[in-house]
PDB file of C-alpha atoms and ligand atoms in Angstrom:
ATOM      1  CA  UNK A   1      17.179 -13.708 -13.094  1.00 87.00           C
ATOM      2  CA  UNK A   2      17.162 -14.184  -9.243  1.00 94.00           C
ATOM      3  CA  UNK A   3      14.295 -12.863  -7.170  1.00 97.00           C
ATOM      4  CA  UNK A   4      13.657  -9.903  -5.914  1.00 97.00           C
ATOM      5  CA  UNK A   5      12.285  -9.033  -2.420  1.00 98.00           C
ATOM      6  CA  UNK A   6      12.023  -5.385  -1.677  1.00 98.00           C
ATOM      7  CA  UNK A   7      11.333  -4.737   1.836  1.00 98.00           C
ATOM      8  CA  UNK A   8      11.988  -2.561   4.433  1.00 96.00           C
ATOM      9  CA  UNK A   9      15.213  -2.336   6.470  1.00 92.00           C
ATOM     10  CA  UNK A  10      13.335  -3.970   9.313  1.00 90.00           C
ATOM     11  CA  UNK A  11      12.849  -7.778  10.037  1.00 92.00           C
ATOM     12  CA  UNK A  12       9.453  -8.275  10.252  1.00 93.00           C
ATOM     13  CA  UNK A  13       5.791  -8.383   9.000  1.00 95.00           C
ATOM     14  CA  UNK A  14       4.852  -9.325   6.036  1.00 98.00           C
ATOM     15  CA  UNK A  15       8.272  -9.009   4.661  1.00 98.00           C
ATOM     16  CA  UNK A  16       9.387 -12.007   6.854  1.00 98.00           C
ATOM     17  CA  UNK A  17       6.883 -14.176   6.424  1.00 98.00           C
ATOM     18  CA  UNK A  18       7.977 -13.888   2.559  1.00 98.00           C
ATOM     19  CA  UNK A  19      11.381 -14.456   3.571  1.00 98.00           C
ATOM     20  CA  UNK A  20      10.865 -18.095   5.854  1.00 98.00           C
ATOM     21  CA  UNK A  21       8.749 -18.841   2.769  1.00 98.00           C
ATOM     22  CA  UNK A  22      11.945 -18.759   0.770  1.00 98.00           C
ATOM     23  CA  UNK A  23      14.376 -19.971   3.259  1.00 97.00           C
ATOM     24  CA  UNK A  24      11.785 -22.801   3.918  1.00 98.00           C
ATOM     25  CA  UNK A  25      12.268 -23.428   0.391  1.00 98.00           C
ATOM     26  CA  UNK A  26      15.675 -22.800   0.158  1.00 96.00           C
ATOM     27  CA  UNK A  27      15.288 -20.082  -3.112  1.00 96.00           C
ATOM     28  CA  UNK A  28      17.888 -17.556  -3.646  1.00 95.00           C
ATOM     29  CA  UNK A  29      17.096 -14.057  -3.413  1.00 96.00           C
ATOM     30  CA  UNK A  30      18.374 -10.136  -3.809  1.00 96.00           C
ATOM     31  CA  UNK A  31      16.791  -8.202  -0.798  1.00 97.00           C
ATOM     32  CA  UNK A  32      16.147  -4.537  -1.875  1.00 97.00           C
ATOM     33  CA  UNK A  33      15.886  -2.242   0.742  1.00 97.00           C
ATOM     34  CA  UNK A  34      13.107   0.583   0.571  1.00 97.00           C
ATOM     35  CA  UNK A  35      13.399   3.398   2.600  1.00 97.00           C
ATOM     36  CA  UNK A  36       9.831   4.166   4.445  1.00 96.00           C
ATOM     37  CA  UNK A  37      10.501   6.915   6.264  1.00 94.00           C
ATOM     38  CA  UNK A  38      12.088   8.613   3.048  1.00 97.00           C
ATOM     39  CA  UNK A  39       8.565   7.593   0.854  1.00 97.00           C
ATOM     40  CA  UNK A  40      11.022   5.159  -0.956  1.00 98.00           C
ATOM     41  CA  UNK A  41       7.728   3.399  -1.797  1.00 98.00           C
ATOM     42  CA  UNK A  42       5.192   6.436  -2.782  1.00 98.00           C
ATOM     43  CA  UNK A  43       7.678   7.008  -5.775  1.00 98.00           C
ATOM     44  CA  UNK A  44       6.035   7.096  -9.186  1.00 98.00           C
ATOM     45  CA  UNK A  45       8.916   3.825 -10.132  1.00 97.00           C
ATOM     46  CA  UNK A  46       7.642   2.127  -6.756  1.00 98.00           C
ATOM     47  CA  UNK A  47       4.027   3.109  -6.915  1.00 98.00           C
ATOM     48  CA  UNK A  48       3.698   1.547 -10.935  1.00 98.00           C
ATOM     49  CA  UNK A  49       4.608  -1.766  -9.886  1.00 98.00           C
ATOM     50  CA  UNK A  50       2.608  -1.229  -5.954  1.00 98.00           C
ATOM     51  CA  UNK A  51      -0.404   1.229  -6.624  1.00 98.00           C
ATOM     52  CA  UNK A  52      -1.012   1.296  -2.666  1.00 98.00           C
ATOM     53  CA  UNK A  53       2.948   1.680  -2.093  1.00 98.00           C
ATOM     54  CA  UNK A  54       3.666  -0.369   0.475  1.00 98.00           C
ATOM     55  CA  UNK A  55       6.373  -3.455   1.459  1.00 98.00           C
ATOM     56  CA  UNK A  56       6.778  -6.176   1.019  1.00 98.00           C
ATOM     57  CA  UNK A  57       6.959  -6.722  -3.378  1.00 98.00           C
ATOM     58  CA  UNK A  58       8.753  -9.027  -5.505  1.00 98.00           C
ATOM     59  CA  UNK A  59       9.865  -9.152  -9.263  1.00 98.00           C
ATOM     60  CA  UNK A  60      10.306 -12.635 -10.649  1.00 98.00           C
ATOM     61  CA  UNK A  61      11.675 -11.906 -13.523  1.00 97.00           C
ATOM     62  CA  UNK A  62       9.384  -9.366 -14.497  1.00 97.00           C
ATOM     63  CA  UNK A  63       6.694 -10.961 -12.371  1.00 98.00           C
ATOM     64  CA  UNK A  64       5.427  -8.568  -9.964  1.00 98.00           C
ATOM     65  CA  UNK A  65       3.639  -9.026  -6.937  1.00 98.00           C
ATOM     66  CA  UNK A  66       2.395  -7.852  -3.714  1.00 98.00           C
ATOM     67  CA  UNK A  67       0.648  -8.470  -0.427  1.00 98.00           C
ATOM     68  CA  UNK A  68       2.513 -10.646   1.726  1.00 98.00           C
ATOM     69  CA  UNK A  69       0.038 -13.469   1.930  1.00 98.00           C
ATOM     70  CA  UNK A  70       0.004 -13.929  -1.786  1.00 98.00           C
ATOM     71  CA  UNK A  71       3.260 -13.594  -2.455  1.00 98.00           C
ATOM     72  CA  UNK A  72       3.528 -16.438  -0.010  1.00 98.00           C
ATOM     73  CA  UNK A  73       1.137 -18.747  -1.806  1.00 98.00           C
ATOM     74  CA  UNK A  74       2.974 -17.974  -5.178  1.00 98.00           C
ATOM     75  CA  UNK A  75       6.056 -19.171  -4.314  1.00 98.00           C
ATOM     76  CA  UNK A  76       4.973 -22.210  -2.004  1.00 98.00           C
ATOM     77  CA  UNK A  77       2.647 -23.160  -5.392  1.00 98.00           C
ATOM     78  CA  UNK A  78       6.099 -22.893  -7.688  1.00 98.00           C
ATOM     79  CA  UNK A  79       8.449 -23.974  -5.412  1.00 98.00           C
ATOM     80  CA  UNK A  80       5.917 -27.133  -4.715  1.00 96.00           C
ATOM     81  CA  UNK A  81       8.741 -29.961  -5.093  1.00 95.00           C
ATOM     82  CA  UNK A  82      11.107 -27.953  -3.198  1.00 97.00           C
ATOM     83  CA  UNK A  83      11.599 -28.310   0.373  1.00 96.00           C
ATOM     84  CA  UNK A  84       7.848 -28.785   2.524  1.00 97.00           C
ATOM     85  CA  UNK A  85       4.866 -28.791   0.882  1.00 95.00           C
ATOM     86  CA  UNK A  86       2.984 -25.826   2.101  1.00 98.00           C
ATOM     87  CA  UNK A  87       0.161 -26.120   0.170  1.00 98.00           C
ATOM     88  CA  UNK A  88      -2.258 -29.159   0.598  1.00 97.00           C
ATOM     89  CA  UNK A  89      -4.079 -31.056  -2.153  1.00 95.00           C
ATOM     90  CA  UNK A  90      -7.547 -32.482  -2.666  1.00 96.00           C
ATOM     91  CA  UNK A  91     -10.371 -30.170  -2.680  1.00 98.00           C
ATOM     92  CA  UNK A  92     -11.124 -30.616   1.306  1.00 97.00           C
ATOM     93  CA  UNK A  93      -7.685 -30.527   2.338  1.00 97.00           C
ATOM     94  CA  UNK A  94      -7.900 -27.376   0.626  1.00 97.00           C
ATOM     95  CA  UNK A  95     -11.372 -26.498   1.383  1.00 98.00           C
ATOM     96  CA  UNK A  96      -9.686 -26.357   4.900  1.00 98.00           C
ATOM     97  CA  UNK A  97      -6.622 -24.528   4.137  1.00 98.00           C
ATOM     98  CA  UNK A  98      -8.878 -21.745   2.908  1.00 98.00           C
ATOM     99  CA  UNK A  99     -10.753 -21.734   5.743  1.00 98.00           C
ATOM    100  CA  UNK A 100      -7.334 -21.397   7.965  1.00 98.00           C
ATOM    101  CA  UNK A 101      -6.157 -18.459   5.677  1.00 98.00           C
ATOM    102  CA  UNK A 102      -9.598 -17.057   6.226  1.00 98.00           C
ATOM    103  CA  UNK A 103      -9.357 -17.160  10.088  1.00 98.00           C
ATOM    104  CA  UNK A 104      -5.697 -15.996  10.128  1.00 98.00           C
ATOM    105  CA  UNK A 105      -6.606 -12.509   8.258  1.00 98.00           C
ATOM    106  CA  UNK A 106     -10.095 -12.590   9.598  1.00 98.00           C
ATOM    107  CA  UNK A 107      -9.727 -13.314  13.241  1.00 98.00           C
ATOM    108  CA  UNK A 108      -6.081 -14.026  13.995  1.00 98.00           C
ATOM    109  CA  UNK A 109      -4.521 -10.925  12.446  1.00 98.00           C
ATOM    110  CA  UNK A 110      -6.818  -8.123  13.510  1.00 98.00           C
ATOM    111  CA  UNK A 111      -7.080  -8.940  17.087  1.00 98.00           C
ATOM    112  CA  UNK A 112      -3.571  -9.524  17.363  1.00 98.00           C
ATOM    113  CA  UNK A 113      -2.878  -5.912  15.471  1.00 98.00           C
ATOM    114  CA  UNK A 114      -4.502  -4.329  18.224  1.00 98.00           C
ATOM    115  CA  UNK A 115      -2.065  -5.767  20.309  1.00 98.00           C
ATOM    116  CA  UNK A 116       0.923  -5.214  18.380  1.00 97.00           C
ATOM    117  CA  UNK A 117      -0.077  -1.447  17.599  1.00 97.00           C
ATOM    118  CA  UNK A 118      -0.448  -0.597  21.577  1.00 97.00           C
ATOM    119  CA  UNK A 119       2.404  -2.342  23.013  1.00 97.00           C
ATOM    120  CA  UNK A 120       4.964  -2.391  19.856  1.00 95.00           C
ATOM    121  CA  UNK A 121       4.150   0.596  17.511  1.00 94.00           C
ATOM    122  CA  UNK A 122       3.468   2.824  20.193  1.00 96.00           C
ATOM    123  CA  UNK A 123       7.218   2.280  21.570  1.00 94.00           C
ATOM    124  CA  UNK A 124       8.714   2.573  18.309  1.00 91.00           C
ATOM    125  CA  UNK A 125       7.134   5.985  18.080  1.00 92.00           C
ATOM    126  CA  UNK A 126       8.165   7.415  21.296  1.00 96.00           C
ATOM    127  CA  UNK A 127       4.437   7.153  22.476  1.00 97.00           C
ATOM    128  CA  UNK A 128       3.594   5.890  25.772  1.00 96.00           C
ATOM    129  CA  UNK A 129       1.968   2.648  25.991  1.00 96.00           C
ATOM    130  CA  UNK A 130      -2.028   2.794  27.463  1.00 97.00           C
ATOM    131  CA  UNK A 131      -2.257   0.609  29.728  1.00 97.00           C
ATOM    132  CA  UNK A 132      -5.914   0.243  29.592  1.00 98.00           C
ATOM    133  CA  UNK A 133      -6.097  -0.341  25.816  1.00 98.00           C
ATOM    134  CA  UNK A 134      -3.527  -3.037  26.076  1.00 98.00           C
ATOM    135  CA  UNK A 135      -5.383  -5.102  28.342  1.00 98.00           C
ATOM    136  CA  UNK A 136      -8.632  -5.083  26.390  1.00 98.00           C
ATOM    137  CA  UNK A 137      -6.902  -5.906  23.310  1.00 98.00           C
ATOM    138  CA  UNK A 138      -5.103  -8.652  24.846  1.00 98.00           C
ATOM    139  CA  UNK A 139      -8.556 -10.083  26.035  1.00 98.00           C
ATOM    140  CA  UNK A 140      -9.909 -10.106  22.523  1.00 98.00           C
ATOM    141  CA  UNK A 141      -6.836 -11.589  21.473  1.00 98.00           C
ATOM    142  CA  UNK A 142      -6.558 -14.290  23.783  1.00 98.00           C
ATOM    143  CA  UNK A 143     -10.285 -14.894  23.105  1.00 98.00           C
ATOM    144  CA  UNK A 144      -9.180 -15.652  19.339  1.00 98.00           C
ATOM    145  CA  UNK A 145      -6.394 -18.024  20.890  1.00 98.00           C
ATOM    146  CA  UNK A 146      -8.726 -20.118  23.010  1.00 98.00           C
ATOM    147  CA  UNK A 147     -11.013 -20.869  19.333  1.00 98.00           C
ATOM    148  CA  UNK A 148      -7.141 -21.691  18.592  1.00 98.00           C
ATOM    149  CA  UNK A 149      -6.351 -23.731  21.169  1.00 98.00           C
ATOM    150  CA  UNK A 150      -9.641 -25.993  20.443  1.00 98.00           C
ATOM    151  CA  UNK A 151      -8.642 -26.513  16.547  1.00 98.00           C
ATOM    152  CA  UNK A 152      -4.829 -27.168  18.000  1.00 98.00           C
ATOM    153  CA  UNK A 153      -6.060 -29.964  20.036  1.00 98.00           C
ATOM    154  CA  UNK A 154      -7.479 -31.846  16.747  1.00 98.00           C
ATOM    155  CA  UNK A 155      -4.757 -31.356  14.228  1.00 98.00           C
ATOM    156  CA  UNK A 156      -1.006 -30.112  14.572  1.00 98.00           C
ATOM    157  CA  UNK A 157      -1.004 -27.105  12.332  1.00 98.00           C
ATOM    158  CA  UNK A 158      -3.379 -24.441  11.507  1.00 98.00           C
ATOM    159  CA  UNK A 159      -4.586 -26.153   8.377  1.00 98.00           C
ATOM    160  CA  UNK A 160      -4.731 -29.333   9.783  1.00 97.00           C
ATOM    161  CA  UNK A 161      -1.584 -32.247   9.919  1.00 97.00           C
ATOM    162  CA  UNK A 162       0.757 -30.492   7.744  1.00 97.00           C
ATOM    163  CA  UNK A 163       2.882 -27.507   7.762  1.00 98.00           C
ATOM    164  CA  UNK A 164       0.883 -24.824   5.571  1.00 98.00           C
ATOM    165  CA  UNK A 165       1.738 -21.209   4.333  1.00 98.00           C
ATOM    166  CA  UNK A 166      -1.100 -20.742   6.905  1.00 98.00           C
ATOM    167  CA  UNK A 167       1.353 -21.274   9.920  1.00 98.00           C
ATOM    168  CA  UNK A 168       3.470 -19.358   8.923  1.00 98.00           C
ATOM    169  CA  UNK A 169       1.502 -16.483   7.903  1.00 98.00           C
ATOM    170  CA  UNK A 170       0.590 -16.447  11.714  1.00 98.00           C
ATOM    171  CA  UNK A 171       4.247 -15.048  12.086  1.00 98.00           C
ATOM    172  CA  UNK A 172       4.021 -11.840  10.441  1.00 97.00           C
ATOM    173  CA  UNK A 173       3.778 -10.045  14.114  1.00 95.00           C
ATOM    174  CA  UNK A 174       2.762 -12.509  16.384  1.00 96.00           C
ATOM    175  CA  UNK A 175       6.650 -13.200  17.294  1.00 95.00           C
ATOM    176  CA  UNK A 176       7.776  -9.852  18.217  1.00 95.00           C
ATOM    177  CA  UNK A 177       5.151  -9.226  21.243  1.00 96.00           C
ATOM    178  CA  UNK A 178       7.568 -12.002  23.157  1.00 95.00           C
ATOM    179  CA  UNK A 179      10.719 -10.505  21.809  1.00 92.00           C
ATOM    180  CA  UNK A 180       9.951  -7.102  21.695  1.00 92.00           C
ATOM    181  CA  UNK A 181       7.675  -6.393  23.978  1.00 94.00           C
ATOM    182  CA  UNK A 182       7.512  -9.594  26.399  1.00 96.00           C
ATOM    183  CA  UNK A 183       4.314 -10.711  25.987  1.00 96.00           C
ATOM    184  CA  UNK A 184       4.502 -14.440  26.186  1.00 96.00           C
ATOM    185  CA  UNK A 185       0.789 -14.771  25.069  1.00 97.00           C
ATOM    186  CA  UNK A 186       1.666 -17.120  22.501  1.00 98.00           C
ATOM    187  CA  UNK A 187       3.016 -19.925  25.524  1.00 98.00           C
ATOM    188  CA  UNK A 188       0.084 -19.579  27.795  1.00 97.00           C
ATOM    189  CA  UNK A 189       0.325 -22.943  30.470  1.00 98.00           C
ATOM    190  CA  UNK A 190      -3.418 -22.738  29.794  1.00 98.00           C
ATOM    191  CA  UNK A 191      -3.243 -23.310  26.194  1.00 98.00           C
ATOM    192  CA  UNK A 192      -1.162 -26.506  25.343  1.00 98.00           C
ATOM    193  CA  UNK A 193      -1.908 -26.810  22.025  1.00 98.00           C
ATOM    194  CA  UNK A 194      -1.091 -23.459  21.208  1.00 98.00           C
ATOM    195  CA  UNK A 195       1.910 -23.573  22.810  1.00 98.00           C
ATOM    196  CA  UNK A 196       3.339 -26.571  21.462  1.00 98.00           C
ATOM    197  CA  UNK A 197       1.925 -25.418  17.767  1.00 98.00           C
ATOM    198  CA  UNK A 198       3.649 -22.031  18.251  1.00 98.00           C
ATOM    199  CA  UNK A 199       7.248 -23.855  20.030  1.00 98.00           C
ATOM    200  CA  UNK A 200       6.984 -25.775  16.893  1.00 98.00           C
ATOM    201  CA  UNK A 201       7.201 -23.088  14.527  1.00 98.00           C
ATOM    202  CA  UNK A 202       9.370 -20.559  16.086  1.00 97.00           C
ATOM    203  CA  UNK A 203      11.765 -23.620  16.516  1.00 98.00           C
ATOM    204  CA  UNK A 204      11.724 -24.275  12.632  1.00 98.00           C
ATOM    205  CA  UNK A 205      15.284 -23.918  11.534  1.00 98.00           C
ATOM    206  CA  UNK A 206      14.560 -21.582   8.544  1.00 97.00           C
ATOM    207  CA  UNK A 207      13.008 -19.200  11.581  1.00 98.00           C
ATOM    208  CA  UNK A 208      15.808 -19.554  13.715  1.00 97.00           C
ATOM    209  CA  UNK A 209      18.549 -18.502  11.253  1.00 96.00           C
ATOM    210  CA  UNK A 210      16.380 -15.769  10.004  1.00 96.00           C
ATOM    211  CA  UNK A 211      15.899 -14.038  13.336  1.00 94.00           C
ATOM    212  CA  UNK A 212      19.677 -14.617  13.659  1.00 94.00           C
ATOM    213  CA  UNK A 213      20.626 -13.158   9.953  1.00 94.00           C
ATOM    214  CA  UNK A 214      17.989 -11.543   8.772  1.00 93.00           C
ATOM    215  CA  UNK A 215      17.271 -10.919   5.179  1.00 94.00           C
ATOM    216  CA  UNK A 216      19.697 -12.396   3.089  1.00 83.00           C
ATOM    217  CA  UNK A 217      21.154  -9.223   1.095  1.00 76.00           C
ATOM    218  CA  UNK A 218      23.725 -10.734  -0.904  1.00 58.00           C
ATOM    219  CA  UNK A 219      22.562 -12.571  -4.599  1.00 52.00           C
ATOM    220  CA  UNK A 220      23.118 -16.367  -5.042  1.00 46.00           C
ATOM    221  CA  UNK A 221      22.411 -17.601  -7.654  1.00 40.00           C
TER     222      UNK A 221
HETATM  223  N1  GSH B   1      -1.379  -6.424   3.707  1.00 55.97           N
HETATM  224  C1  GSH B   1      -0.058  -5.986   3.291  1.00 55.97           C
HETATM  225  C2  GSH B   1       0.447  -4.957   4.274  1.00 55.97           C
HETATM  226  C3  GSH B   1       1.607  -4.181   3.727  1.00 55.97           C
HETATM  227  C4  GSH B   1       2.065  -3.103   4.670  1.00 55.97           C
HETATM  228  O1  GSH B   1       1.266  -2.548   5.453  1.00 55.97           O
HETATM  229  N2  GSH B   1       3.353  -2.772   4.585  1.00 55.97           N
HETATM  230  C5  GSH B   1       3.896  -1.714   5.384  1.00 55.97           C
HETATM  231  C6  GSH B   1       5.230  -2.127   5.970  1.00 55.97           C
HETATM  232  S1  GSH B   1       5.054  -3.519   7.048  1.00 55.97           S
HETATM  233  C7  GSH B   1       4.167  -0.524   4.490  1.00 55.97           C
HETATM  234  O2  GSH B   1       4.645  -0.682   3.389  1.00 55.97           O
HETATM  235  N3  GSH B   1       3.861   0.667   4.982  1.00 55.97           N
HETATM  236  C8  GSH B   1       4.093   1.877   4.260  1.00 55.97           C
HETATM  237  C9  GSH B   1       2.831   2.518   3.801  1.00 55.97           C
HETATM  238  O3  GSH B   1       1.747   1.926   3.970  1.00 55.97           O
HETATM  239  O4  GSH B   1       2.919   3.627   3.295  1.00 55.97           O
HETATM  240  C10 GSH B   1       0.885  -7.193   3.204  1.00 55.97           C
HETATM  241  O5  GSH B   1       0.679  -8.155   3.957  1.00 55.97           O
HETATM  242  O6  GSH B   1       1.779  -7.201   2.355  1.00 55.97           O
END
């Protein structure tokens, strides 16, 4: 049975990083659409497979999952032989891989939210953006990029040489503040490493024809 990947109708957070997961590994899939605004996913149907109700979810056959992140580690651990790695081997390769995942959600993530919830959620509500608040939350967040910018300039990707599930959890909102809400934080001159790391990875094919097509909706099987 092909995959299922319920998310909502909009391109973006965790539901995407699921998705360049899959196109990365080139894995058929049958988006499902849930309906936010109309509690789609506070049903009692939706809420026995996600007790906290929320986007994105698969079914694997019967497999259920949720929480972007893991989903993403799931599929880069089955799909291992298919397409790039994603997931490094040896216990310090992965000693440091954990340690990347553990700065993404711990340091990356949050200050960025800050960011994204000012100058991109605000909008999206009708709310006007405060000024103020943006600026300080782009100072903590640049303040996580600069710890960024120092691992950058020792290994190519987050979790060190290699392309990692890691990287591309970093572009669950990240993108949007350029295309959405021009912030070009992410390309600071100041911050080479970042910028090449993050030009890398936007430039990724899968990426590209994502932001183009969005989530595939049709089945293949
Ligand atoms: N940590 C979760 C976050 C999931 C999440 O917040 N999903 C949002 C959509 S992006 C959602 O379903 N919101 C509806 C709700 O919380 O009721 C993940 O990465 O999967």
């Amino acid at each position: 049975m092909v995959l299922k990947l319920y998310v909502s109708a909009n391109f973006g957070g965790g539901g995407a990083i699921v998705a360049m997961v899959l196109a990365e590994k080139d894995i058929s899939y049958e988006t499902i659409f849930v309906n936010l605004a109309k509690k789609e996913s506070k049903t009692p149907e939706f809420l026995a497979m996600h007790p906290f109700g929320q986007v994105p979810l698969i079914d694997d056959d019967g497999f259920i999952l949720y929480e972007s992140r893991a989903i993403c580690r799931y599929l880069a651990e089955k799909y291992a032989d298919k397409g790039p790695a994603l997931l490094p081997t040896g216990l310090k390769a992965m000693a440091i891989f954990e340690q990347a995942a553990s700065v993404e959600s711990a340091n990356f993530s949050p200050a960025l939210m800050k960011v994204a919830m000012e100058a991109l959620g605000k909008p999206r509500r009708g709310l006007p953006v405060d000024q103020a608040v943006l600026d300080e939350a782009l100072v903590g967040f640049s303040e996580k990029l600069d710890a960024y910018e120092v691992i950058l300039g020792k290994q190519k990707f987050a979790a060190g040489d290699e392309l990692s599930v890691v990287d591309i959890f970093h572009l669950m909102y990240a993108p949007a503040l350029a295309s959405r809400a021009g912030i070009d934080i992410m390309t600071k001159a100041e911050r080479p490493n970042v910028t090449r790391w993050w030009n890398e990875l936007i430039a990724r094919p899968a990426w590209v024809k994502l932001q183009a097509e969005g989530y595939k909706v049709a089945t293949e099987s």
